[in-house]
Coordinates of C-alpha atoms in Angstrom, one line a residue:
M432 CA 112.4 76.7 101.1
E433 CA 114.1 79.6 101.5
K434 CA 113.0 80.7 98.2
I435 CA 109.4 80.3 99.0
L436 CA 109.9 82.6 101.8
R437 CA 111.6 85.5 100.2
Q438 CA 108.8 85.3 97.5
T439 CA 106.2 85.5 100.2
M440 CA 107.8 88.0 101.9
L441 CA 108.1 90.2 98.2
Y442 CA 104.6 89.5 97.7
D443 CA 103.4 90.7 100.9
F444 CA 105.4 94.3 100.5
Y445 CA 104.9 94.8 97.1
G446 CA 102.5 92.7 95.8
E447 CA 99.7 95.4 95.4
L448 CA 102.0 96.8 92.6
L449 CA 101.1 94.0 90.0
T450 CA 98.2 94.1 88.1
S451 CA 95.5 91.8 89.1
H452 CA 95.6 89.4 86.3
Q453 CA 99.6 89.1 87.7
R454 CA 98.3 88.6 91.2
K455 CA 96.0 85.9 90.5
V456 CA 98.3 84.0 88.9
Y457 CA 101.2 84.5 91.0
E458 CA 98.8 83.5 94.0
D459 CA 97.8 80.4 92.3
A460 CA 101.2 79.5 91.5
V461 CA 103.2 80.1 94.7
F462 CA 100.6 80.1 97.7
G463 CA 98.5 77.5 95.9
D464 CA 100.5 75.2 94.7
L465 CA 98.8 75.1 91.3
S466 CA 100.3 73.5 88.4
L467 CA 101.3 75.6 85.1
S468 CA 98.8 73.8 83.4
E469 CA 96.3 74.3 85.7
I470 CA 96.6 78.2 85.9
A471 CA 96.3 78.3 82.2
Q472 CA 93.8 76.1 81.7
M473 CA 91.8 78.8 84.5
Q474 CA 93.1 82.0 83.2
G475 CA 92.8 80.9 79.0
I476 CA 96.3 81.4 78.0
S477 CA 98.9 79.1 77.3
R478 CA 101.2 77.3 79.8
Q479 CA 104.5 78.9 78.6
G480 CA 102.2 82.6 79.2
V481 CA 102.0 81.4 82.7
H482 CA 105.6 80.7 83.0
D483 CA 106.9 83.9 81.5
L484 CA 104.1 85.7 84.0
I485 CA 105.0 84.5 87.1
R486 CA 109.2 84.9 86.0
R487 CA 108.0 89.1 85.3
C488 CA 106.3 89.2 88.4
D489 CA 109.6 87.5 90.4
R490 CA 111.4 90.2 88.4
A491 CA 109.4 92.7 89.1
L492 CA 109.1 92.4 93.3
E493 CA 112.7 91.9 93.3
E494 CA 113.4 95.3 91.3
Y495 CA 111.0 96.7 93.8
E496 CA 113.0 95.5 96.6
E497 CA 116.4 96.7 95.1
K498 CA 114.7 100.2 94.7
L499 CA 113.2 100.4 98.2
H500 CA 114.7 98.1 100.5
L501 CA 111.6 97.2 102.6
V502 CA 111.9 93.8 103.0
R503 CA 115.9 94.1 104.3
K504 CA 114.8 96.9 106.7
F505 CA 111.9 94.6 107.9
S506 CA 114.2 92.0 108.3
E507 CA 116.9 93.9 110.1
T508 CA 114.2 95.6 112.3
R509 CA 113.1 92.3 113.2
R510 CA 116.3 91.1 114.1
Q511 CA 117.4 94.3 116.3
I512 CA 114.0 93.7 118.1
E513 CA 114.2 90.0 118.9
A514 CA 117.7 91.2 120.2
I515 CA 116.6 93.6 122.7
R516 CA 113.6 90.9 123.7
G517 CA 116.9 88.9 124.3
L518 CA 118.5 91.3 127.0
T519 CA 115.2 91.7 128.6
H520 CA 115.3 88.2 130.0
T521 CA 115.9 87.5 133.8
D522 CA 118.2 84.8 135.5
D523 CA 116.8 82.4 137.6
T524 CA 116.6 84.5 140.6
G525 CA 114.3 87.0 138.8
A526 CA 116.8 89.8 138.5
L527 CA 118.5 90.7 135.3
A528 CA 122.2 89.6 135.3
G529 CA 124.5 92.8 134.7
Q530 CA 122.0 95.4 134.2
E531 CA 124.3 98.2 133.4
E532 CA 125.7 96.5 130.2
R533 CA 122.3 94.9 129.2
L534 CA 120.8 98.7 129.4
E535 CA 123.7 100.2 127.1
Q536 CA 123.3 97.5 124.4
I537 CA 119.8 97.9 124.5
R538 CA 120.3 101.8 124.2
T539 CA 122.7 101.0 121.1
L540 CA 120.1 98.6 119.6
C541 CA 117.2 101.3 120.0
D542 CA 119.9 103.8 118.6
G543 CA 120.3 102.1 115.2
L544 CA 116.7 101.2 115.2
L545 CA 115.9 105.0 115.3
Q546 CA 118.7 106.2 112.8
S547 CA 117.2 103.3 110.3
L548 CA 113.8 105.2 110.5

């Protein structure tokens, strides 16, 4: 499951950098859950050709991430936003317990977000 999630994230960020043929085959394999044989028949290439193409796409998407770090930055930003959101929850009385401490934590997280831009 984690591999599929990673492939999806990488494709979301870098998929447009693949050729239209690569995108079609990759989408059929990863998102359409078609077999290599089914894709090979539809594309008029060998099953091994489909396998090799998918591996090349995976490698290319990983290389883009190694250079640009967009998925990592997105994940870190999301984590920080979720932390900020958690700090804004109120207690049973509707008040923010430890307001000063929470505000300082929020400031620190916001500073981290701003520095990552």
